[in-house]
GROMACS .gro file of C-alpha atoms in nm:
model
  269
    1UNK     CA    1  -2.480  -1.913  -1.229
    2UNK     CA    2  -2.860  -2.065  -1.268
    3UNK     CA    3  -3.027  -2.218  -0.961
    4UNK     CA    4  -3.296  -2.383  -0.985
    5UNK     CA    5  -3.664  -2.342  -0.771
    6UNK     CA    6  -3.555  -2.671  -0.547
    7UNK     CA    7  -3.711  -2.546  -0.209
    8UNK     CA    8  -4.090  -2.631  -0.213
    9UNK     CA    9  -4.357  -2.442   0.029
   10UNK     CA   10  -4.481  -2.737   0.281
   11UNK     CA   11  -4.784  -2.547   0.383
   12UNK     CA   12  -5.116  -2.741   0.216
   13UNK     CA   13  -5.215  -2.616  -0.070
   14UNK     CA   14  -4.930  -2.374  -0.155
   15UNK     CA   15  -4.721  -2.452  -0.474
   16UNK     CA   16  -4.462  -2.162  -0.399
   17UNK     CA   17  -4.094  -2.304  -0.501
   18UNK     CA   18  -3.836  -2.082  -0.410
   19UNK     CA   19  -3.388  -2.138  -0.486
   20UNK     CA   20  -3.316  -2.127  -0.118
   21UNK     CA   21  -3.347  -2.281   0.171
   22UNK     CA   22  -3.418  -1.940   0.366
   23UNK     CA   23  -3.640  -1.780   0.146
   24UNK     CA   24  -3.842  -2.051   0.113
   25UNK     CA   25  -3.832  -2.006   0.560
   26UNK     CA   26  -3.915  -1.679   0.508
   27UNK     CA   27  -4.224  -1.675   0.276
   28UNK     CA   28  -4.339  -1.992   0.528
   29UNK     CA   29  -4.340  -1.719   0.789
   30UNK     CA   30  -4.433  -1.383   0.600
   31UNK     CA   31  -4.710  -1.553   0.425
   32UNK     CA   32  -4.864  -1.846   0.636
   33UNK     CA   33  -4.733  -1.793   0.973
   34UNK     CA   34  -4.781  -1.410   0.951
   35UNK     CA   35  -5.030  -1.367   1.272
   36UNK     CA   36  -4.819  -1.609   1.492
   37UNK     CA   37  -4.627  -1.341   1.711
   38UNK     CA   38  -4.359  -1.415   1.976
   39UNK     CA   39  -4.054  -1.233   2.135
   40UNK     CA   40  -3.834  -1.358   1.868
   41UNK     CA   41  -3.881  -1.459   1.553
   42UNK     CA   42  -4.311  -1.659   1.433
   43UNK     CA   43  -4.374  -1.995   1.552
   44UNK     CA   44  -4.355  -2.187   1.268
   45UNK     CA   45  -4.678  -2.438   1.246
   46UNK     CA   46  -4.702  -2.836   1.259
   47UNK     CA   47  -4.696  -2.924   0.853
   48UNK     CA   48  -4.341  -2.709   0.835
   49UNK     CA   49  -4.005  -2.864   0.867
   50UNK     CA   50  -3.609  -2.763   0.813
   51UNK     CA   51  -3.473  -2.953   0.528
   52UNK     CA   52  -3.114  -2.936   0.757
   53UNK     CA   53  -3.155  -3.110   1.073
   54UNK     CA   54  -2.810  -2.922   1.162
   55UNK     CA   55  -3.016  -2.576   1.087
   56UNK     CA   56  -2.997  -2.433   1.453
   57UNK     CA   57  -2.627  -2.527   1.531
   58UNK     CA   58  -2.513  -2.372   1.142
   59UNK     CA   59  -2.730  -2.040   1.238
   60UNK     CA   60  -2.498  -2.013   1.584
   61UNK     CA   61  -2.200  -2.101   1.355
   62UNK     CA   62  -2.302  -1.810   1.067
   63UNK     CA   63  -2.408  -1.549   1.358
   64UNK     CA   64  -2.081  -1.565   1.524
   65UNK     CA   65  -1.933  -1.543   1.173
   66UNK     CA   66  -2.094  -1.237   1.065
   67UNK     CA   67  -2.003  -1.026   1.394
   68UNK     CA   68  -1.713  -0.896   1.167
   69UNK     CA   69  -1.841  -0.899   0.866
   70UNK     CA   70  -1.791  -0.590   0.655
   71UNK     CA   71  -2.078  -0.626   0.430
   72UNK     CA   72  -2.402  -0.609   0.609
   73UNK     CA   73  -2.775  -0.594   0.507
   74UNK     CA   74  -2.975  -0.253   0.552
   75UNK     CA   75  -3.294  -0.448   0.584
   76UNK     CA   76  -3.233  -0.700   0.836
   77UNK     CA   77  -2.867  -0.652   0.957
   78UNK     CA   78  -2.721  -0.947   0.860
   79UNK     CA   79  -2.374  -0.986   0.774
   80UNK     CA   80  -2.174  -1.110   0.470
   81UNK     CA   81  -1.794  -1.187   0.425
   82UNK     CA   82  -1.848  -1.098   0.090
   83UNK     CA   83  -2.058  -0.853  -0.161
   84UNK     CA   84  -2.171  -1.089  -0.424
   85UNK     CA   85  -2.306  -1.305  -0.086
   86UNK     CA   86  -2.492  -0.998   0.013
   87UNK     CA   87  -2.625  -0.904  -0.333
   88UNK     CA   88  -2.774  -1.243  -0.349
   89UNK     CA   89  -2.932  -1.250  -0.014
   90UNK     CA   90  -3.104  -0.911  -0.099
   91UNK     CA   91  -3.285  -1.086  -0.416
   92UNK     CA   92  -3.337  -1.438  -0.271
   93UNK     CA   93  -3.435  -1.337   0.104
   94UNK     CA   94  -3.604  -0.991   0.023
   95UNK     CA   95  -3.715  -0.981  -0.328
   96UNK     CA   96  -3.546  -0.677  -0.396
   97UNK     CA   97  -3.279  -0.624  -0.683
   98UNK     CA   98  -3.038  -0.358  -0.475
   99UNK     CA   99  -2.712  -0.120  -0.570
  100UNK     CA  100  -2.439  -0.231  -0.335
  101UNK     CA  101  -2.158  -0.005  -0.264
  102UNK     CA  102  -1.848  -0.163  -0.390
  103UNK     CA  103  -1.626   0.019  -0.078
  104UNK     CA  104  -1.835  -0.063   0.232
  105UNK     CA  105  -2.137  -0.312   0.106
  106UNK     CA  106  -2.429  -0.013   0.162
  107UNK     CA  107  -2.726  -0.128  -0.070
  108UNK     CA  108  -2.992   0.094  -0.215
  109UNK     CA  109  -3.256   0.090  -0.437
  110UNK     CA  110  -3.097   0.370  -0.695
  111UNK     CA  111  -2.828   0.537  -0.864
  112UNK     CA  112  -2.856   0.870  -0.690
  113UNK     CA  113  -2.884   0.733  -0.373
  114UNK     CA  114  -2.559   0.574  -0.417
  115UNK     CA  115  -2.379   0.831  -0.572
  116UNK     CA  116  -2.498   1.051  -0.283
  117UNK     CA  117  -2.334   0.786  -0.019
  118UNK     CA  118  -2.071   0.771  -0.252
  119UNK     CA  119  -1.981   1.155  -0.220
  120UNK     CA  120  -2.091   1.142   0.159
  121UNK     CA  121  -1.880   0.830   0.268
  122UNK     CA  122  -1.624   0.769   0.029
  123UNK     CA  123  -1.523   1.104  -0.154
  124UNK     CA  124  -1.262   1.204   0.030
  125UNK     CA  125  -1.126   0.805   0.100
  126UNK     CA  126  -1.043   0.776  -0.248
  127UNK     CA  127  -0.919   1.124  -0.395
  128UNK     CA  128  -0.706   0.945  -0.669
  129UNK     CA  129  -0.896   0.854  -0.942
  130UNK     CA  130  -0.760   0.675  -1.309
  131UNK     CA  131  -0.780   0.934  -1.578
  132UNK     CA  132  -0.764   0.582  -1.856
  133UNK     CA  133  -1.057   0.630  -2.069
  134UNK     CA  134  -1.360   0.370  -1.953
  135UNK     CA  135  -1.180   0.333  -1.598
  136UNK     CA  136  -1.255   0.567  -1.346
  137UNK     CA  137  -1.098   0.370  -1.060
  138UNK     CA  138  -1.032   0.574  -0.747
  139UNK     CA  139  -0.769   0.497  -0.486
  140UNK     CA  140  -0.663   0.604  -0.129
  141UNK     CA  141  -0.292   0.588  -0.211
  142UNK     CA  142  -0.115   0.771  -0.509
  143UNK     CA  143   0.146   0.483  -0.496
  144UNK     CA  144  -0.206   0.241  -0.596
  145UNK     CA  145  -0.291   0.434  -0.833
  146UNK     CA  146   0.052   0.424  -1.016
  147UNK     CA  147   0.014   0.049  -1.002
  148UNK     CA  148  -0.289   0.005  -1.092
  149UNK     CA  149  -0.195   0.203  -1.430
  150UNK     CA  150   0.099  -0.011  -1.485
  151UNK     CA  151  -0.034  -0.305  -1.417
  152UNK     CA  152  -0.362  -0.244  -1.624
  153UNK     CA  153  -0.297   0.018  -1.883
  154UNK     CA  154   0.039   0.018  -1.976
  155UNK     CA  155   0.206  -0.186  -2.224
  156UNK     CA  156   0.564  -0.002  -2.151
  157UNK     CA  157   0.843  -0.163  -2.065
  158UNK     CA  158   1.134  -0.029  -1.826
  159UNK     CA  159   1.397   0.136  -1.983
  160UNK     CA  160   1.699   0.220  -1.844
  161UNK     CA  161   1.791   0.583  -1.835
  162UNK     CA  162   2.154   0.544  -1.840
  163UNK     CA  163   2.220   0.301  -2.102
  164UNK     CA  164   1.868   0.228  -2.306
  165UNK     CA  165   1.831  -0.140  -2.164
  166UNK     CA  166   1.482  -0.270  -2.158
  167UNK     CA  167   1.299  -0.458  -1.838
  168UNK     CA  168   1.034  -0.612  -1.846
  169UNK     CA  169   0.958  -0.569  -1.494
  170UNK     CA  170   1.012  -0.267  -1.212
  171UNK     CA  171   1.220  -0.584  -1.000
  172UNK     CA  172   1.450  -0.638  -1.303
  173UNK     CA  173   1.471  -0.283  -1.364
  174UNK     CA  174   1.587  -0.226  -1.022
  175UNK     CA  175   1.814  -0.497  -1.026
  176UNK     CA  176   1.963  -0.370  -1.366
  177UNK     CA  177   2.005  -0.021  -1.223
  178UNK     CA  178   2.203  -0.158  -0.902
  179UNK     CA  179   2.462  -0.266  -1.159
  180UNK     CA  180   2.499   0.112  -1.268
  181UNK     CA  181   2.603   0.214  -0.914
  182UNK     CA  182   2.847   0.000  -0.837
  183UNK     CA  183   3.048   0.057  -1.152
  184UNK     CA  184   3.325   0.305  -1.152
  185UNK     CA  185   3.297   0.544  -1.412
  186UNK     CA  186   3.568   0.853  -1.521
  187UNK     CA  187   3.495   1.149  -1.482
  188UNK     CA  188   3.492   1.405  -1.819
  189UNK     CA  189   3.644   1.689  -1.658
  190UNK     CA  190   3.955   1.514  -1.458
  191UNK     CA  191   3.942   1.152  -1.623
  192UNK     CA  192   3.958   1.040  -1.194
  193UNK     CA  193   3.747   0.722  -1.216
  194UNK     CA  194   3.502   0.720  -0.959
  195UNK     CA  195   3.192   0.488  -0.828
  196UNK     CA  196   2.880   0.572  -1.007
  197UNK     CA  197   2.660   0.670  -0.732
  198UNK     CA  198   2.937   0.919  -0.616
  199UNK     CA  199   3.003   1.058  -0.959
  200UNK     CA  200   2.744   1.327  -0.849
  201UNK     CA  201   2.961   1.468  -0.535
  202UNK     CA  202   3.300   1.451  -0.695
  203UNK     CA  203   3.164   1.695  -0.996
  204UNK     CA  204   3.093   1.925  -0.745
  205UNK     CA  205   3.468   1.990  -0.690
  206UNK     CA  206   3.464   2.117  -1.015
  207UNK     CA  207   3.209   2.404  -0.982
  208UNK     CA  208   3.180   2.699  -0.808
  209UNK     CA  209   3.358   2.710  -0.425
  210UNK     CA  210   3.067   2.818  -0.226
  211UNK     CA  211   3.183   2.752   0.128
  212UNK     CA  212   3.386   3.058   0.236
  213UNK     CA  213   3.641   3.077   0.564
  214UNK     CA  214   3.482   3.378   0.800
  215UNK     CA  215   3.819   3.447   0.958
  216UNK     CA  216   4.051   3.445   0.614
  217UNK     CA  217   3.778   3.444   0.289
  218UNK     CA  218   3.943   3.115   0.172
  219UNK     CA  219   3.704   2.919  -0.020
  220UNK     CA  220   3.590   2.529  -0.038
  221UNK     CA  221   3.364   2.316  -0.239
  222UNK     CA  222   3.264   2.054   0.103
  223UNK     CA  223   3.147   2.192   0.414
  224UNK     CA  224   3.387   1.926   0.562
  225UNK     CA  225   3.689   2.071   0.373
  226UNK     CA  226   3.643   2.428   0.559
  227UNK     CA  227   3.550   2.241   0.878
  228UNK     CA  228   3.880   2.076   0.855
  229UNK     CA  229   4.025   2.439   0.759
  230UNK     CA  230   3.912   2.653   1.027
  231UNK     CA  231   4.084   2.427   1.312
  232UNK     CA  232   4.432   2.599   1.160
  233UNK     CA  233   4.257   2.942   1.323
  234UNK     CA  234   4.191   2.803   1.644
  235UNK     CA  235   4.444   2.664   1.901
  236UNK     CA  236   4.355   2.360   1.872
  237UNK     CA  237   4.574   2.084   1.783
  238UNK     CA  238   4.451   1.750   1.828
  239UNK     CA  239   4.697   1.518   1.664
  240UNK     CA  240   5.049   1.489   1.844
  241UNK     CA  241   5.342   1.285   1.756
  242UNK     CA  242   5.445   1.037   2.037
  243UNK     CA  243   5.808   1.100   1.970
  244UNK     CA  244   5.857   1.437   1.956
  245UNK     CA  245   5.570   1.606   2.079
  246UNK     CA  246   5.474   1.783   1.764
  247UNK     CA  247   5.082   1.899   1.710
  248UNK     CA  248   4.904   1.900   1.412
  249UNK     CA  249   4.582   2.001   1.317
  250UNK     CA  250   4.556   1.702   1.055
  251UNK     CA  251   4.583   1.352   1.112
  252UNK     CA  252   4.716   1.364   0.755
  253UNK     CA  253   4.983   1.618   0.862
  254UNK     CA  254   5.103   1.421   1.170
  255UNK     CA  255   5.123   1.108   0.924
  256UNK     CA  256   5.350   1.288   0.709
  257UNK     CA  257   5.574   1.407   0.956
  258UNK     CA  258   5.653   1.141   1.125
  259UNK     CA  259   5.731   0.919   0.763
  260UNK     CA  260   5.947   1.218   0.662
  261UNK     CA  261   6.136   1.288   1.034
  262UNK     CA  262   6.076   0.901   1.185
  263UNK     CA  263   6.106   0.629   0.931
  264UNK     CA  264   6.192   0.394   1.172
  265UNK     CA  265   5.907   0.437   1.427
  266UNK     CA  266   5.627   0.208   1.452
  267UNK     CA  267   5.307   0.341   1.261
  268UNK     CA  268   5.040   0.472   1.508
  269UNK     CA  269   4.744   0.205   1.497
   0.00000   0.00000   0.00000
């Protein structure tokens, strides 16, 4: 954006313009008020006035601003909310076209200097990096830097693995998928329908038994099948009928037994 020269030096004689309020302050003190030393900043003379009557109540607004400011000057310490804010105070306050770090706001005069603050500071911050040709973009997270791929360089849609339908987005994808897993599907070795998302455990009843009884050798696809199974080599017997005092080491047992030898008795709740 062009500015123009709308801040005129007031000293006599001086025909100094400058595009800001401050550096025009500045040169006023640099250049005319130079010898005039106190504890803070040079006296300013007589022919010298603020444009902004407001001036000294703004400054104690901006310094308490820039307390937390994460982008501060190297020169003079002052502190912007914002890069671009600090790149232009470098030119307009200090005359000086500076490098600013685009992580933290450090400013330099050169390439190398950056780069070596870049290595120094930032190196190990940023270890993922975008391999897209002209980009180069580094980010803390893995999880960014998969977005910021997506999101920039990649024109693919989302297609769904199970049935080839096409998302445009990962929320419709996900949505899409959702739809997968709560549908029952058969299975292709015993036709037994079975929900989608537990398709995967219920093949494994097909394969290989690979949970073996220590005390007999007997064999089971679930841990929670020979679990169940090695109760019947133990004494216990947990489930008892309430009519005959029968023990079973299955509640499934105990439910049969008292359909087949009490028909009439009240189920157990």
């Amino acid at each position: 954006m062009h500015m123009d020269n709308n801040y005129a030096c007031t000293e006599t004689g001086c025909k100094r313009k400058f595009r800001t309020l401050r550096a025009r302050d500045k040169h006023i003190r640099d250049v005319h008020h130079k010898n005039q030393k106190e504890s803070g900043s040079p006296k300013l003379g007589p022919s010298w006035k603020s444009d902004t009557p407001k001036s000294s109540k703004h400054s104690k607004k901006s310094s308490k601003k820039n307390v937390r400011a994460p982008y501060s000057c190297n020169i003079c310490k002052k502190g912007f909310n914002k890069k671009e804010e600090l790149k232009h105070h470098l030119s307009a306050d200090h005359g000086q076209d500076m490098l600013c770090c685009e992580t933290c706001g450090f400013t330099c005069k050169d390439q190398n200097s950056l780069n070596e603050h870049t290595i120094q500071k930032h190196m190990h911050e940023h270890k993922y990096m975008c391999d897209e040709e002209g980009c180069g973009k580094k980010f803390k997270l893995k999880k960014d830097l998969t977005k910021h791929k997506r999101q920039n360089h990649s024109n693919k849609p989302y297609t769904c693995k199970k049935c080839s339908h096409v998302s445009s987005s990962f929320s419709e994808y996900r949505a899409h998928n959702s739809m997968h897993l709560k549908r029952k599907v058969a299975c292709q070795i015993c036709g037994k329908k079975i929900f989608n998302n537990q398709l995967s455990v219920h093949l494994k009843t097909h394969s290989e038994k690979t949970f073996a009884c220590s005390t007999c050798g007997k064999k089971f696809h679930r841990g929670t099948h020979l679990q169940r199974h090695m109760l019947t080599h133990s004494q216990q017997r947990p489930y008892a009928c309430n009519i005959c005092s029968a023990v079973f080491v299955e509640r499934q047992a105990l439910d049969t037994h008292r359909r087949d030898e009490h028909p009439d008795a009240s189920p157990i709740e």
